[in-house]
Amino acid sequence: MYLLPLDAVRAARRTIAGVAVATPLVPSPFLTARFGHEVLLKLETTQPIGAFKLRGAANAVLALPDGVAGVTCCSTGNHGRGVAYAARRRGLRAVVCMSALVPQAKVAGIRALGAEVRIVGRSQDDAMAESLRLVAEEGLIEISPFDDPLVIAGQATLALELLDECPDLSAVLVPLSGGGLAGGIAAAAKQIKPAIRVIGISMDRGAAMYESLRAGHPVEVDEVASLADSLGGGIGLANRLSFPLCRAYLDDVVLVTEAEIYRALQTVYYEDRMVCEGASAVGIAALLAEKLPALDGPTATILTGRNLDMQVHADIMQGRDVVLGDMVLKGQAYAARPI
Ligand SMILES: *Cc1c(COP(=O)(O)O)cnc(C)c1O
């Protein structure tokens, strides 16, 4: 018995068509040459909100009955943008609650879509508390960033696209935070192709799903500033869906350092000429750092989003230092290592 019925994922694909786009899957000639097996990039950076989160948010928002008061969510930035975009399509009020750790570029993007923004506290849990208050006091409907069956089915539509585009895909590297994306993709992909391997990748500072899987139950982690800001935040101590999905279907979870993410952002820019945010680059970081179990056949990684502060991006491309909270990440100019 699969925890996510494939029919729900197929239904999501029909629901979100016309709001979220079916994104390109393109080869990375550099990474392919480097690793001796095909490496493909799934460009969720080309979604209208610049991130895959529109898939799940649209699936949930479009399913709401007419006449609801509006929607609310907590977000590290991209889910809020997805909810704001989908709510605007339906003419619904949207209130997005975020912590002070969310970068300004993401906050501005959400406001530009007409959503109300509340900045509360310094963690996702604080933002979540505000969102739940709005549910209780104003009758808004909460849309979880990862622990909701419709949101997960929406993210899992990526598995359908990946296997349509590349039926002989052997592994997928998925940036992992709350686990709606990785758990959903793993559950759907394995129903179509049981031998496929799905590996979650997180940053090594504050990896909530990794720690929870190790503990055998959801645990809290300290939230710290990271280049992969979209991967911050807990999985919720009362997690119902994304934790069991990740536990059942992920083959492995691998952690990467901030320096490895920095280098991966440079690599994808200088070698593939692509701009993406830190959370998107963790799959490439894990490949470059040779932290993955042996991979042979075609391997895809999901470039999950591109919503980063362009000044930070410019600094990294120039090899300058980056300040992350109370840590200074030493810069280094890009130089391709010989293959
Ligand atoms: C939300 C997000 C992720 C992680 O998705 P989860 O479902 O929370 O695991 C990865 N990358 C980006 C850019 C995101 O916004």
Coordinates of C-alpha atoms and ligand atoms in Angstrom, one line a residue:
M1 CA 0.0 0.0 0.0
Y2 CA 1.5 3.3 -1.1
L3 CA 1.1 6.3 1.2
L4 CA 0.4 8.5 -1.8
P5 CA -1.9 7.1 -4.4
L6 CA -0.6 7.6 -8.0
D7 CA -4.2 8.6 -9.0
A8 CA -3.9 11.6 -6.7
V9 CA -0.7 12.7 -8.4
R10 CA -2.2 12.2 -11.9
A11 CA -5.3 14.3 -10.8
A12 CA -2.9 17.0 -9.5
R13 CA -1.2 17.1 -12.9
R14 CA -4.5 17.8 -14.5
T15 CA -5.6 20.4 -11.9
I16 CA -2.4 22.5 -12.1
A17 CA -2.0 22.4 -15.9
G18 CA -2.3 26.0 -17.0
V19 CA -1.0 27.4 -13.7
A20 CA 2.3 25.6 -13.1
V21 CA 4.3 24.7 -16.2
A22 CA 5.8 21.4 -17.2
T23 CA 9.4 22.4 -16.9
P24 CA 12.4 21.3 -19.2
L25 CA 14.7 18.5 -18.2
V26 CA 18.1 19.4 -19.7
P27 CA 21.5 17.6 -19.7
S28 CA 24.4 19.2 -18.0
P29 CA 27.3 18.5 -20.4
F30 CA 29.9 19.5 -17.7
L31 CA 28.5 17.2 -15.0
T32 CA 27.9 14.4 -17.4
A33 CA 31.5 14.5 -18.6
R34 CA 32.7 14.8 -15.0
F35 CA 30.8 11.8 -13.6
G36 CA 30.7 9.4 -16.6
H37 CA 26.9 9.0 -16.4
E38 CA 24.3 11.4 -17.7
V39 CA 23.4 14.2 -15.3
L40 CA 20.1 16.0 -16.0
L41 CA 18.8 19.2 -14.5
K42 CA 15.0 19.7 -14.0
L43 CA 14.5 23.4 -14.3
E44 CA 11.9 24.4 -11.7
T45 CA 13.6 27.7 -11.8
T46 CA 11.4 28.3 -14.9
Q47 CA 8.1 28.1 -13.0
P48 CA 6.2 31.5 -13.1
I49 CA 7.1 32.0 -9.4
G50 CA 10.7 30.8 -9.9
A51 CA 10.2 27.7 -7.8
F52 CA 8.5 24.3 -7.8
K53 CA 6.3 25.2 -4.9
L54 CA 3.7 26.5 -7.2
R55 CA 2.8 22.9 -8.0
G56 CA 1.6 22.0 -4.5
A57 CA 0.2 25.4 -3.7
A58 CA -1.9 25.5 -6.9
N59 CA -3.2 22.0 -6.3
A60 CA -4.3 22.9 -2.8
V61 CA -5.7 26.4 -3.6
L62 CA -7.6 25.3 -6.7
A63 CA -9.3 22.5 -4.7
L64 CA -10.9 25.0 -2.2
P65 CA -14.6 25.4 -2.4
D66 CA -16.0 28.8 -3.5
G67 CA -16.7 31.3 -0.8
V68 CA -13.8 30.7 1.6
A69 CA -12.5 33.7 3.5
G70 CA -9.0 33.4 2.2
V71 CA -5.8 31.4 2.7
T72 CA -2.8 31.6 5.0
C73 CA 0.5 29.8 5.3
C74 CA 3.9 29.9 6.9
S75 CA 6.8 29.8 4.5
T76 CA 10.5 30.1 4.1
G77 CA 9.6 32.2 1.0
N78 CA 8.7 30.0 -2.0
H79 CA 5.6 28.3 -0.6
G80 CA 4.3 31.8 0.2
R81 CA 5.0 32.9 -3.3
G82 CA 3.2 29.9 -4.7
V83 CA 0.2 30.4 -2.4
A84 CA 0.0 34.1 -3.3
Y85 CA 0.2 33.4 -7.0
A86 CA -2.5 30.7 -6.9
A87 CA -4.7 32.7 -4.5
R88 CA -4.6 35.7 -6.9
R89 CA -5.7 33.4 -9.7
R90 CA -8.8 32.6 -7.7
G91 CA -9.3 36.1 -6.4
L92 CA -8.7 35.0 -2.8
R93 CA -7.1 36.9 0.1
A94 CA -3.7 35.5 1.0
V95 CA -1.7 36.1 4.2
V96 CA 1.8 34.8 4.3
C97 CA 3.6 34.4 7.6
M98 CA 7.4 34.3 7.6
S99 CA 10.3 34.6 10.1
A100 CA 12.9 37.3 10.0
L101 CA 15.3 34.8 8.5
V102 CA 13.5 34.9 5.2
P103 CA 15.6 37.0 2.7
Q104 CA 14.2 40.3 1.6
A105 CA 14.1 39.3 -2.1
K106 CA 11.6 36.6 -1.3
V107 CA 9.5 38.9 0.9
A108 CA 9.3 41.5 -1.9
G109 CA 8.3 38.8 -4.4
I110 CA 5.4 37.8 -2.3
R111 CA 4.2 41.4 -1.7
A112 CA 4.4 42.0 -5.4
L113 CA 1.8 39.3 -5.9
G114 CA -0.7 41.1 -3.8
A115 CA -0.5 39.0 -0.7
E116 CA -0.3 40.4 2.9
V117 CA 3.0 39.6 4.6
R118 CA 3.5 39.1 8.4
I119 CA 7.1 38.9 9.6
V120 CA 7.0 37.1 13.0
G121 CA 9.8 35.8 15.2
R122 CA 13.0 34.1 14.1
S123 CA 11.8 30.6 13.1
Q124 CA 9.4 28.7 11.0
D125 CA 7.6 27.6 14.2
D126 CA 6.9 31.3 15.1
A127 CA 5.5 31.9 11.6
M128 CA 3.4 28.8 11.9
A129 CA 1.9 30.0 15.2
E130 CA 0.8 33.2 13.5
S131 CA -0.7 31.4 10.6
L132 CA -2.7 29.1 13.0
R133 CA -3.9 32.2 14.9
L134 CA -5.3 33.6 11.6
V135 CA -7.1 30.3 11.0
A136 CA -8.7 30.5 14.5
E137 CA -9.5 34.2 14.5
E138 CA -10.2 35.1 10.9
G139 CA -11.4 31.9 9.4
L140 CA -8.6 31.7 6.9
I141 CA -7.6 28.3 5.5
E142 CA -4.1 27.1 6.2
I143 CA -2.1 25.6 3.5
S144 CA 0.9 23.7 4.9
P145 CA 4.1 24.0 2.9
F146 CA 4.8 20.2 3.1
D147 CA 2.4 18.3 5.3
D148 CA -0.8 18.3 3.2
P149 CA -1.9 15.6 0.8
L150 CA -2.8 18.0 -2.0
V151 CA 0.4 19.9 -1.6
I152 CA 2.4 16.7 -1.7
A153 CA 0.5 15.3 -4.7
G154 CA 1.3 18.6 -6.5
Q155 CA 5.0 18.4 -5.8
A156 CA 4.9 14.7 -6.8
T157 CA 3.8 15.7 -10.4
L158 CA 7.5 16.2 -10.9
A159 CA 8.0 12.4 -10.8
L160 CA 5.5 12.0 -13.6
E161 CA 7.3 14.6 -15.7
L162 CA 10.7 13.2 -15.0
L163 CA 9.8 9.6 -16.0
D164 CA 7.9 10.8 -19.1
E165 CA 10.9 12.7 -20.2
C166 CA 13.5 10.1 -19.3
P167 CA 12.0 6.6 -18.8
D168 CA 15.5 5.1 -18.1
L169 CA 16.2 7.5 -15.2
S170 CA 18.0 5.6 -12.5
A171 CA 18.3 8.2 -9.7
V172 CA 16.8 11.5 -8.6
L173 CA 18.6 13.9 -6.2
V174 CA 16.1 16.0 -4.4
P175 CA 16.7 19.0 -2.1
L176 CA 15.1 18.1 1.2
S177 CA 13.5 20.3 3.9
G178 CA 10.0 19.5 5.1
G179 CA 10.0 16.5 2.8
G180 CA 6.8 17.1 0.7
L181 CA 8.9 17.3 -2.4
A182 CA 11.3 14.4 -1.8
G183 CA 8.7 12.2 -0.1
G184 CA 6.1 12.9 -2.9
I185 CA 8.6 12.3 -5.7
A186 CA 9.9 9.1 -4.2
A187 CA 6.4 7.7 -3.5
A188 CA 5.2 8.5 -7.0
A189 CA 8.3 7.5 -8.9
K190 CA 8.6 4.1 -7.2
Q191 CA 5.0 3.2 -8.1
I192 CA 6.0 3.7 -11.8
K193 CA 9.5 2.4 -11.5
P194 CA 10.3 0.5 -8.3
A195 CA 14.1 0.3 -9.0
I196 CA 14.6 4.1 -9.2
R197 CA 16.6 5.6 -6.4
V198 CA 15.6 8.8 -4.7
I199 CA 18.1 10.6 -2.5
G200 CA 17.3 13.6 -0.3
I201 CA 19.9 16.3 0.2
S202 CA 20.0 18.9 3.0
M203 CA 22.5 21.3 4.3
D204 CA 24.4 20.1 7.3
R205 CA 23.3 22.8 9.7
G206 CA 19.7 22.4 10.8
A207 CA 18.6 19.4 8.7
A208 CA 15.3 18.6 10.4
M209 CA 14.2 15.7 8.3
Y210 CA 17.7 14.0 8.5
E211 CA 17.7 14.3 12.3
S212 CA 14.1 13.1 12.5
L213 CA 14.7 10.1 10.4
R214 CA 17.7 9.2 12.5
A215 CA 15.7 9.6 15.7
G216 CA 12.7 7.6 14.3
H217 CA 10.3 10.5 15.0
P218 CA 10.0 14.2 14.2
V219 CA 12.5 16.3 16.2
E220 CA 13.2 20.0 16.5
V221 CA 16.4 21.5 15.2
D222 CA 18.0 24.9 15.7
E223 CA 17.3 27.1 12.7
V224 CA 20.4 28.9 11.4
A225 CA 21.2 31.1 8.4
S226 CA 22.2 29.1 5.4
L227 CA 22.9 29.7 1.7
A228 CA 20.1 27.1 1.3
D229 CA 17.6 29.3 3.2
S230 CA 14.7 27.5 1.5
L231 CA 15.7 24.3 3.3
G232 CA 15.5 25.8 6.8
G233 CA 12.8 25.1 9.4
G234 CA 11.4 22.1 11.2
I235 CA 9.1 19.3 9.9
G236 CA 6.6 19.9 12.7
L237 CA 6.5 17.7 15.8
A238 CA 2.9 16.6 14.8
N239 CA 4.0 15.7 11.2
R240 CA 1.5 13.4 9.7
L241 CA 2.5 12.8 6.1
S242 CA 5.8 14.0 4.8
F243 CA 7.8 12.2 7.6
P244 CA 6.2 8.8 7.0
L245 CA 6.7 9.3 3.2
C246 CA 10.4 10.1 3.5
R247 CA 10.9 7.3 5.9
A248 CA 9.2 4.8 3.6
Y249 CA 10.5 5.8 0.3
L250 CA 13.8 7.8 0.4
D251 CA 16.8 5.6 -0.3
D252 CA 19.2 7.9 1.5
V253 CA 19.7 11.4 2.9
V254 CA 23.0 13.2 2.3
L255 CA 24.2 16.4 3.9
V256 CA 26.3 19.1 2.3
T257 CA 28.3 22.0 3.8
E258 CA 27.9 25.7 3.1
A259 CA 31.2 25.7 1.2
E260 CA 30.0 22.9 -0.9
I261 CA 26.8 24.8 -1.8
Y262 CA 28.8 27.9 -2.6
R263 CA 30.9 25.9 -5.0
A264 CA 27.9 24.2 -6.6
L265 CA 26.3 27.6 -7.2
Q266 CA 29.4 28.7 -9.0
T267 CA 29.6 25.5 -11.0
V268 CA 26.0 25.6 -12.2
Y269 CA 26.5 29.3 -13.2
Y270 CA 29.9 29.1 -14.9
E271 CA 29.4 25.6 -16.5
D272 CA 25.7 25.5 -17.2
R273 CA 25.1 29.3 -17.3
M274 CA 22.2 29.0 -14.9
V275 CA 21.2 31.1 -11.9
C276 CA 19.6 29.2 -9.0
E277 CA 19.2 29.6 -5.2
G278 CA 21.3 27.7 -2.7
A279 CA 18.6 25.2 -1.9
S280 CA 18.6 24.2 -5.6
A281 CA 22.3 23.5 -5.8
V282 CA 22.5 20.9 -3.0
G283 CA 22.2 18.0 -5.4
I284 CA 25.1 19.3 -7.5
A285 CA 27.0 20.0 -4.3
A286 CA 26.6 16.4 -3.2
L287 CA 27.7 15.2 -6.6
L288 CA 30.8 17.4 -6.7
A289 CA 31.7 16.5 -3.1
E290 CA 31.4 12.8 -4.0
K291 CA 29.1 12.2 -1.1
L292 CA 26.6 10.1 -3.0
P293 CA 26.5 6.3 -3.2
A294 CA 27.7 5.0 -6.5
L295 CA 25.4 6.2 -9.3
D296 CA 25.6 4.8 -12.8
G297 CA 22.6 5.4 -15.0
P298 CA 21.0 8.8 -15.9
T299 CA 20.7 10.9 -12.7
A300 CA 18.5 14.0 -12.4
T301 CA 18.7 16.7 -9.9
I302 CA 16.0 19.2 -9.4
L303 CA 16.9 22.9 -9.6
T304 CA 14.1 23.7 -7.2
G305 CA 14.1 27.5 -7.4
R306 CA 15.9 30.7 -8.4
N307 CA 14.6 33.2 -5.8
L308 CA 17.8 34.5 -4.2
D309 CA 19.2 37.9 -3.5
M310 CA 21.1 38.8 -6.6
Q311 CA 23.8 40.7 -4.6
V312 CA 24.6 37.5 -2.8
H313 CA 24.7 35.7 -6.1
A314 CA 27.0 38.3 -7.5
D315 CA 29.3 38.0 -4.5
I316 CA 29.5 34.2 -4.8
M317 CA 30.2 34.5 -8.6
Q318 CA 33.1 36.9 -7.8
G319 CA 34.5 34.6 -5.1
R320 CA 33.7 37.0 -2.3
D321 CA 33.0 36.2 1.4
V322 CA 29.4 35.8 2.4
V323 CA 28.0 36.6 5.8
L324 CA 25.5 34.0 7.1
G325 CA 24.2 35.1 10.5
D326 CA 27.2 35.0 12.8
M327 CA 29.3 32.9 10.4
V328 CA 31.5 34.2 7.6
L329 CA 31.7 31.8 4.7
K330 CA 35.1 32.3 3.1
G331 CA 34.9 33.1 -0.6
Q332 CA 36.9 31.4 -3.3
A333 CA 37.1 32.3 -7.0
Y334 CA 35.7 29.6 -9.4
A335 CA 38.1 27.4 -11.2
A336 CA 36.9 24.2 -12.8
R337 CA 38.8 21.3 -11.5
P338 CA 40.2 19.0 -14.2
I339 CA 37.8 16.2 -15.2
Ligands
LIG1 C1 10.6 24.3 -0.2 C2 11.9 24.1 -1.0 C3 12.6 22.9 -1.0 C4 12.3 21.7 -0.1 O1 11.0 21.2 -0.2 P1 10.3 20.4 1.0 O2 9.0 19.9 0.4 O3 10.1 21.4 2.1 O4 11.3 19.4 1.3 C5 13.7 22.9 -1.8 N1 14.1 23.9 -2.6 C6 13.4 25.1 -2.6 C7 13.9 26.1 -3.5 C8 12.3 25.2 -1.8 O5 11.6 26.4 -1.9

